[in-house]
PDB file of C-alpha atoms and ligand atoms in Angstrom:
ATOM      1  CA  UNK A  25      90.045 -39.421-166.243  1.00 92.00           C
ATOM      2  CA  UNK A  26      90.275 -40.304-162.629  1.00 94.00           C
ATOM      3  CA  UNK A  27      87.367 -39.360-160.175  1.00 96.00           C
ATOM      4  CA  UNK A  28      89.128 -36.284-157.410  1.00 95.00           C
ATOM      5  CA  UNK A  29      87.354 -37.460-155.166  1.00 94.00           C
ATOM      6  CA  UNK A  30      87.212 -41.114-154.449  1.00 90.00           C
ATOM      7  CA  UNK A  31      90.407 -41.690-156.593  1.00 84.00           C
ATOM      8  CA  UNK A  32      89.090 -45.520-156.649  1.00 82.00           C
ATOM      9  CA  UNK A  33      87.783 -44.811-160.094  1.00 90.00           C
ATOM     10  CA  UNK A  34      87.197 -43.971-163.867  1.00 95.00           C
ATOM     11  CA  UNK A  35      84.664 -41.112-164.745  1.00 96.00           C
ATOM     12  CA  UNK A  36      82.260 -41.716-167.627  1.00 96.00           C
ATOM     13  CA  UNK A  37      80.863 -39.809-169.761  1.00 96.00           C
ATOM     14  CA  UNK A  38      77.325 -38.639-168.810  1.00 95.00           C
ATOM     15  CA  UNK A  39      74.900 -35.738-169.078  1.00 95.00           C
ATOM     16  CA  UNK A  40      73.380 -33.293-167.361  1.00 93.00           C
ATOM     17  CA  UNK A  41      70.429 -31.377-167.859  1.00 88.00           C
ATOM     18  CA  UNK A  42      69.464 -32.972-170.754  1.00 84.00           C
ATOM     19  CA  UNK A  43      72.414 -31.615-173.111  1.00 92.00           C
ATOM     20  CA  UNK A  44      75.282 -31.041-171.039  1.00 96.00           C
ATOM     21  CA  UNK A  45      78.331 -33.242-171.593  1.00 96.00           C
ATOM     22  CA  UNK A  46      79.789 -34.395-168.491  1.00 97.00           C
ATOM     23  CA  UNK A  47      82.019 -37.353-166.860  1.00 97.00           C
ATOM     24  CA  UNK A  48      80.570 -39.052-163.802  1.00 97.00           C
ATOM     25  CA  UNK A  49      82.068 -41.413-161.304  1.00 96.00           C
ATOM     26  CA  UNK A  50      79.714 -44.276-160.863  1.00 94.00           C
ATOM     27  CA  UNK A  51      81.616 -44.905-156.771  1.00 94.00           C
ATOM     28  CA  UNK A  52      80.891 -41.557-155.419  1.00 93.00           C
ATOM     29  CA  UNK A  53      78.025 -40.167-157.820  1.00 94.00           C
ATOM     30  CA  UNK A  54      80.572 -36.728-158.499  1.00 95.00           C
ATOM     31  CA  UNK A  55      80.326 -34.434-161.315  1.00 97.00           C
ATOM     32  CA  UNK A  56      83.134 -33.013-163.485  1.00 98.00           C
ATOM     33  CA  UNK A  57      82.072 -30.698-166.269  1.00 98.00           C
ATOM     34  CA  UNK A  58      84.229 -29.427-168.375  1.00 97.00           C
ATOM     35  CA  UNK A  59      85.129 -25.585-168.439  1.00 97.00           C
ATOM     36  CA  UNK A  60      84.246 -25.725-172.448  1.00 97.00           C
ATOM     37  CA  UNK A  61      81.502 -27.788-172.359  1.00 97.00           C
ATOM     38  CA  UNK A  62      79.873 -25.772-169.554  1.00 97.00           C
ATOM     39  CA  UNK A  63      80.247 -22.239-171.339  1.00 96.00           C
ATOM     40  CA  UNK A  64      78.897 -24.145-174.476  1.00 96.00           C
ATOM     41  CA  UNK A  65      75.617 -25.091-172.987  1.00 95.00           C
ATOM     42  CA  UNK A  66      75.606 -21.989-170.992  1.00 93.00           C
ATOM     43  CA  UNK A  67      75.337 -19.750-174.035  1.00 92.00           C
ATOM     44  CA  UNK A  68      72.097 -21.723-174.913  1.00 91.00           C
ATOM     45  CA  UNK A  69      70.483 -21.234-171.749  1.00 87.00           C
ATOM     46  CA  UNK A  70      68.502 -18.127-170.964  1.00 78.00           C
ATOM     47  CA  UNK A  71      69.874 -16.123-168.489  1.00 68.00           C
ATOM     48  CA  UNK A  72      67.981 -15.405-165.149  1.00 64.00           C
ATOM     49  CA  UNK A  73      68.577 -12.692-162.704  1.00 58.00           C
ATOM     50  CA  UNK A  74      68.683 -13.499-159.196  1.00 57.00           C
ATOM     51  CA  UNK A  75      67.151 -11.770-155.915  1.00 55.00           C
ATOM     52  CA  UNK A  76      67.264 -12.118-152.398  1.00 53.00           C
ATOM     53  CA  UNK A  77      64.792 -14.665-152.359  1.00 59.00           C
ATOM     54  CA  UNK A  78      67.080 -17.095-153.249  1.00 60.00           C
ATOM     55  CA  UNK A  79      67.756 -17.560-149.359  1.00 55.00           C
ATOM     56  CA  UNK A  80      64.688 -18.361-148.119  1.00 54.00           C
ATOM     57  CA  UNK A  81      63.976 -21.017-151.236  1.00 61.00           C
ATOM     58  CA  UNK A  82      67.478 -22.194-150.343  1.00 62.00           C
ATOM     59  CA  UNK A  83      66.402 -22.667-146.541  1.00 57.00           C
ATOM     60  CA  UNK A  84      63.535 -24.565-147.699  1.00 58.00           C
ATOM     61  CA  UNK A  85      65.631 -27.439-149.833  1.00 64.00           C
ATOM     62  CA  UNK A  86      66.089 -30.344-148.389  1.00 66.00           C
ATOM     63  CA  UNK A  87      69.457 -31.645-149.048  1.00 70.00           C
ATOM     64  CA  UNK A  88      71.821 -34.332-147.515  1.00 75.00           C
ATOM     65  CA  UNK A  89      75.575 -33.319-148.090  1.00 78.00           C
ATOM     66  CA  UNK A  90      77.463 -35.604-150.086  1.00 84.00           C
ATOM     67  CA  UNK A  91      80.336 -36.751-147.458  1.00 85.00           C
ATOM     68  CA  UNK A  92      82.955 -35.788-150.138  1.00 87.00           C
ATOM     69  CA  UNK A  93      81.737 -32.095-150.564  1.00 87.00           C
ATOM     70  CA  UNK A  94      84.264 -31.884-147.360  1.00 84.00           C
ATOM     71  CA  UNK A  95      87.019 -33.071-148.661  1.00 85.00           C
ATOM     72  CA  UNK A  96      89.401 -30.549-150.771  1.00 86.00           C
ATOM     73  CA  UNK A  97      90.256 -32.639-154.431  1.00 92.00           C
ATOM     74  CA  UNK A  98      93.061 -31.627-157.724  1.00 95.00           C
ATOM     75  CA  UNK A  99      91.304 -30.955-161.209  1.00 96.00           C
ATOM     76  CA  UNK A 100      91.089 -34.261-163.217  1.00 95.00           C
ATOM     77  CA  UNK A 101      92.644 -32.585-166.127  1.00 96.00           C
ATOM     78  CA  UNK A 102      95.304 -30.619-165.000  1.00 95.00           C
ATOM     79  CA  UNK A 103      96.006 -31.563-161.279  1.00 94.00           C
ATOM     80  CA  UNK A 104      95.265 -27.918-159.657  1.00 95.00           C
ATOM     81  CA  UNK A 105      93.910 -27.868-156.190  1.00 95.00           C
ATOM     82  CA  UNK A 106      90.155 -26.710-156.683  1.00 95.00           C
ATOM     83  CA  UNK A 107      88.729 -23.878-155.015  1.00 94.00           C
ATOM     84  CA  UNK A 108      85.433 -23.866-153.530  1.00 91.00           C
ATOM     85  CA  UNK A 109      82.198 -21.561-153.178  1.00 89.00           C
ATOM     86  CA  UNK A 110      79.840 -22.143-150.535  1.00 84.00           C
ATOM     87  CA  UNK A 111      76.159 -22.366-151.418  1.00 82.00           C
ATOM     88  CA  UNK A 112      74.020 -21.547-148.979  1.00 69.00           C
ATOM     89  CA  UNK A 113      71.128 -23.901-147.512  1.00 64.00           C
ATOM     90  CA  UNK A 114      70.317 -25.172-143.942  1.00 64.00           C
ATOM     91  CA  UNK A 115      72.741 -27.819-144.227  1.00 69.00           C
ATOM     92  CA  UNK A 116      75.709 -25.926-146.948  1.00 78.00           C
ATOM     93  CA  UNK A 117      77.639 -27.360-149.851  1.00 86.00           C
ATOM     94  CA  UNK A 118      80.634 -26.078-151.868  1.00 91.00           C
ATOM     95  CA  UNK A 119      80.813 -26.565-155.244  1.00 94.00           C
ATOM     96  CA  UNK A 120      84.244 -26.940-156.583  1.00 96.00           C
ATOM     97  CA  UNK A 121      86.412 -25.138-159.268  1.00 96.00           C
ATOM     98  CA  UNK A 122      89.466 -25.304-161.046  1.00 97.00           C
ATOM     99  CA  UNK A 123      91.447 -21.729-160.970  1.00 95.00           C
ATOM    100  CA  UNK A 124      93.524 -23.067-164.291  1.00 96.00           C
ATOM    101  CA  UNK A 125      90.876 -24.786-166.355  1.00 97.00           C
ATOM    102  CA  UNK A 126      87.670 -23.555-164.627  1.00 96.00           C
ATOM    103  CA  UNK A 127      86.652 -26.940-164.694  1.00 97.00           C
ATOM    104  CA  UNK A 128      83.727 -27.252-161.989  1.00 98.00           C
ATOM    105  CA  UNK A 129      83.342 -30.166-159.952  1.00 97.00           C
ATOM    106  CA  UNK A 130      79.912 -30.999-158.134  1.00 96.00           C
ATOM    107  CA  UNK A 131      79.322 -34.049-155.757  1.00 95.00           C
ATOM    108  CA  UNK A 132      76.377 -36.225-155.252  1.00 93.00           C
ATOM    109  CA  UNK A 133      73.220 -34.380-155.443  1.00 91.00           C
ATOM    110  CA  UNK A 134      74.815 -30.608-155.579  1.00 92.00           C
ATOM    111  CA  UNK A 135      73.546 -30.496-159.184  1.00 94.00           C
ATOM    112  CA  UNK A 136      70.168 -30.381-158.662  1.00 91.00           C
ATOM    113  CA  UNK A 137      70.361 -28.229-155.752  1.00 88.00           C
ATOM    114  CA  UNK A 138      71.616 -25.678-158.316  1.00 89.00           C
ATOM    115  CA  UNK A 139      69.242 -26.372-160.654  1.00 88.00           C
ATOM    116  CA  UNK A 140      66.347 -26.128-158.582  1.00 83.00           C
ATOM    117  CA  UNK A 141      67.172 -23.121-157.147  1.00 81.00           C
ATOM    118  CA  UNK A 142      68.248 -22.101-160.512  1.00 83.00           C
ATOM    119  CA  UNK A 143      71.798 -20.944-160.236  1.00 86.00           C
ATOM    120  CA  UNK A 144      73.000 -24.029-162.503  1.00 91.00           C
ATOM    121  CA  UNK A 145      73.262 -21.521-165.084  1.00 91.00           C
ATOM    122  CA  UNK A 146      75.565 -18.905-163.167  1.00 89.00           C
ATOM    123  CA  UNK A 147      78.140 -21.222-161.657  1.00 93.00           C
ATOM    124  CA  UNK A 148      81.075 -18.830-162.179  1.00 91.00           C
ATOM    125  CA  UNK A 149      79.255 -16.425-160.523  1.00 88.00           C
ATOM    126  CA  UNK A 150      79.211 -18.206-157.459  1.00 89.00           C
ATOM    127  CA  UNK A 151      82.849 -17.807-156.870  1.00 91.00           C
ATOM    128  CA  UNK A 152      82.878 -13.994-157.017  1.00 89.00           C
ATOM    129  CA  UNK A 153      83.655 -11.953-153.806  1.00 88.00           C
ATOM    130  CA  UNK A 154      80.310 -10.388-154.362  1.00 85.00           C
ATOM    131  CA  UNK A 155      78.679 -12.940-154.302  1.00 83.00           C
ATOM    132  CA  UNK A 156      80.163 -14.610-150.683  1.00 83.00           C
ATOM    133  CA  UNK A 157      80.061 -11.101-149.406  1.00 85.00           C
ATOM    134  CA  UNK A 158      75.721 -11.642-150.148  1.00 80.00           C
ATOM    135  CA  UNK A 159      76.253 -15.208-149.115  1.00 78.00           C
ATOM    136  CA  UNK A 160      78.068 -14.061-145.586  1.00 81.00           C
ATOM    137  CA  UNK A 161      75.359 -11.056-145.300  1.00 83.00           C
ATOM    138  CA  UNK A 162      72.432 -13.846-146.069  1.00 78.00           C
ATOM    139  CA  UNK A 163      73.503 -15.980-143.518  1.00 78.00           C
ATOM    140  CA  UNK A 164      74.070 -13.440-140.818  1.00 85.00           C
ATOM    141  CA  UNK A 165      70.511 -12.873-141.297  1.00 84.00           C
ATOM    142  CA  UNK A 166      68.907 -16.036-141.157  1.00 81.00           C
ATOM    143  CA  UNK A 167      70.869 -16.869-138.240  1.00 86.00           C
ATOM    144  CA  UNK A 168      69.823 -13.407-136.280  1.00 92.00           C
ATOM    145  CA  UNK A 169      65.610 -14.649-137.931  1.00 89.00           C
ATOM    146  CA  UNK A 170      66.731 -18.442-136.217  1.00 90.00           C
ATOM    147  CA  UNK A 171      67.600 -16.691-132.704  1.00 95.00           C
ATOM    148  CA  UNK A 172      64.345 -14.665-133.041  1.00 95.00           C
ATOM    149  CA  UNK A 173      62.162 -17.163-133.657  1.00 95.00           C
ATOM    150  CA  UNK A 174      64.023 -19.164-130.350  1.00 96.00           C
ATOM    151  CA  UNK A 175      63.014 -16.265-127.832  1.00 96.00           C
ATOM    152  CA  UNK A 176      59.408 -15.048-129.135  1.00 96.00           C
ATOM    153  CA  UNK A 177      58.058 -17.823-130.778  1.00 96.00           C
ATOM    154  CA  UNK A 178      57.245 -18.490-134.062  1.00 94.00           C
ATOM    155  CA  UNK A 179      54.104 -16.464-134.108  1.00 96.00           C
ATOM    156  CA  UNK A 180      55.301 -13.122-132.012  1.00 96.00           C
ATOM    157  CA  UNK A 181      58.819 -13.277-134.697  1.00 95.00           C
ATOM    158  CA  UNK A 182      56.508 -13.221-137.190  1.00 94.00           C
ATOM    159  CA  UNK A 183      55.047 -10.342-136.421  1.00 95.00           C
ATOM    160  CA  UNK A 184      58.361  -8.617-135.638  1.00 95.00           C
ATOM    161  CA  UNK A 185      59.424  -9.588-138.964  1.00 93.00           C
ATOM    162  CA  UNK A 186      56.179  -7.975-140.859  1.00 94.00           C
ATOM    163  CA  UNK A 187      56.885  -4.713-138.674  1.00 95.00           C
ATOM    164  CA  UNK A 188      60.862  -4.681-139.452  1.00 94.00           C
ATOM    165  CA  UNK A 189      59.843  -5.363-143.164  1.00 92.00           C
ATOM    166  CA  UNK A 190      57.696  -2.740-143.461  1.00 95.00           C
ATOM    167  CA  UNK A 191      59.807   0.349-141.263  1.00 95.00           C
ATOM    168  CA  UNK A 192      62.845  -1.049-143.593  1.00 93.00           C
ATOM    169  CA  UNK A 193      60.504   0.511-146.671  1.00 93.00           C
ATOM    170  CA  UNK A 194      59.225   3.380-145.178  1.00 95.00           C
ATOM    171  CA  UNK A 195      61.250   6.917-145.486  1.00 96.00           C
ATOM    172  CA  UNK A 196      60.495   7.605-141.751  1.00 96.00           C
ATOM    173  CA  UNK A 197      60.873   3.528-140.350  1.00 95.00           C
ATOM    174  CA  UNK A 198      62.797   4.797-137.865  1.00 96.00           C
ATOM    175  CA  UNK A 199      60.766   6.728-135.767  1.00 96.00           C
ATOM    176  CA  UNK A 200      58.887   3.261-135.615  1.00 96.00           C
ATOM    177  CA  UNK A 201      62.044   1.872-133.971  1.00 95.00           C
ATOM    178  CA  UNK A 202      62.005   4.767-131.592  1.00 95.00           C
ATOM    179  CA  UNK A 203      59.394   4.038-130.559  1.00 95.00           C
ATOM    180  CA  UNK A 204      59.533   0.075-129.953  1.00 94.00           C
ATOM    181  CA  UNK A 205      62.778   0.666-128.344  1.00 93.00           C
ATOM    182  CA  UNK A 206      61.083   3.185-126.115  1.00 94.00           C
ATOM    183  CA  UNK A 207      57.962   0.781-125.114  1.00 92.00           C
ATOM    184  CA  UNK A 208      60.241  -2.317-124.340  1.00 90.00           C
ATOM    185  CA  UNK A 209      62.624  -0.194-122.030  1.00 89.00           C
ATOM    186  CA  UNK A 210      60.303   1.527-120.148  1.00 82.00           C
ATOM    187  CA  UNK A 211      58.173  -1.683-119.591  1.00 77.00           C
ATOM    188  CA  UNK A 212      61.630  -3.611-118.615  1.00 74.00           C
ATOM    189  CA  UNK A 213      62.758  -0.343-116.038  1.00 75.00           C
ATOM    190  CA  UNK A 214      58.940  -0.743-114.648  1.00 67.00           C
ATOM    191  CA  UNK A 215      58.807  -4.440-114.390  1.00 56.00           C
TER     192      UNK A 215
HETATM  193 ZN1   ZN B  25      84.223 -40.659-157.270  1.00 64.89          ZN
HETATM  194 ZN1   ZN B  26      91.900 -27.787-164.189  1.00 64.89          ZN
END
């Protein structure tokens, strides 16, 4: 089997995770694992429900992006474009699938990303809309925390962050955004 990515050469069979059959390319250190093989060794994994804090472990990764996870590739085994799901960190990947085969190709390094934020075992889920839609929403957020942290400083944000945390879980929070709102426009129609 050809590598989609580099083209230049052969994949070999490898393995991931201890147990899970895979072909490698030795150029461009991709990933192709097999739609069969992957359900196989997913059925012997136990399964793990996700939460929100997968975003701020993601943040935290440190990850180089392979310079191939740009670059859209055909299935190795039966020539479909792949499709991709974006995986959110500081610095984003997309991990690649086949529509036809469900084949799912990951490129240098994207593996253990997944693993250590544990979503190895949930690939396909990855590609629902429900999924981007949290992914889209996630990002939105961080971005909006990012701009926060710009104009208050880390210390003041985090404060604003504790308080926005803790109106979010309280029945009346919004009389406690009332009330901030109120402060900061009278003190801006004073000063
Ligand atoms: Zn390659
Ligand atoms: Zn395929």
């Amino acid at each position: 089997m050809q590598c989609p990515k580099c083209k230049s050469s052969q994949l070999q069979c490898s393995t991931l995770s201890s147990d899970l059959g895979v072909e490698s390319c030795h150029e461009c250190k991709g990933t192709w694992i097999p739609a069969e093989n992957y359900a196989d060794w997913q059925s012997r994994q136990s399964p793990r429900s996700h939460d929100r804090n997968y975003v701020m472990e993601a943040l935290s990764v440190n990850f180089v992006q392979s310079p191939y996870d740009t670059r859209g590739a055909l299935c190795p085994e039966c020539s479909r474009y792949l499709s991709r799901a974006k995986v959110l960190l500081d610095n984003s990947f997309y991990v690649e699938r086949c529509p036809n085969c469900q084949g799912i190709w990951c490129d240098h390094g994207e593996w253990d990303i997944l693993e250590t934020l544990g979503l190895h075992t949930t690939i396909n889920q990855l590609f629902s809309a429900e999924w981007q839609t949290q992914v889209r929403q996630l990002q939105q957020m961080s971005k909006e925390r990012q701009a926060t942290i710009e104009k208050l400083g880390s210390e003041l944000a985090e404060l604003v962050f504790t308080v926005g945390e803790k109106l979010k879980d309280h029945p009346n929070g919004d009389f406690g955004v009332a009330y901030l709102m109120r402060q900061v426009s009278e003190s801006n129609s004073l000063g």
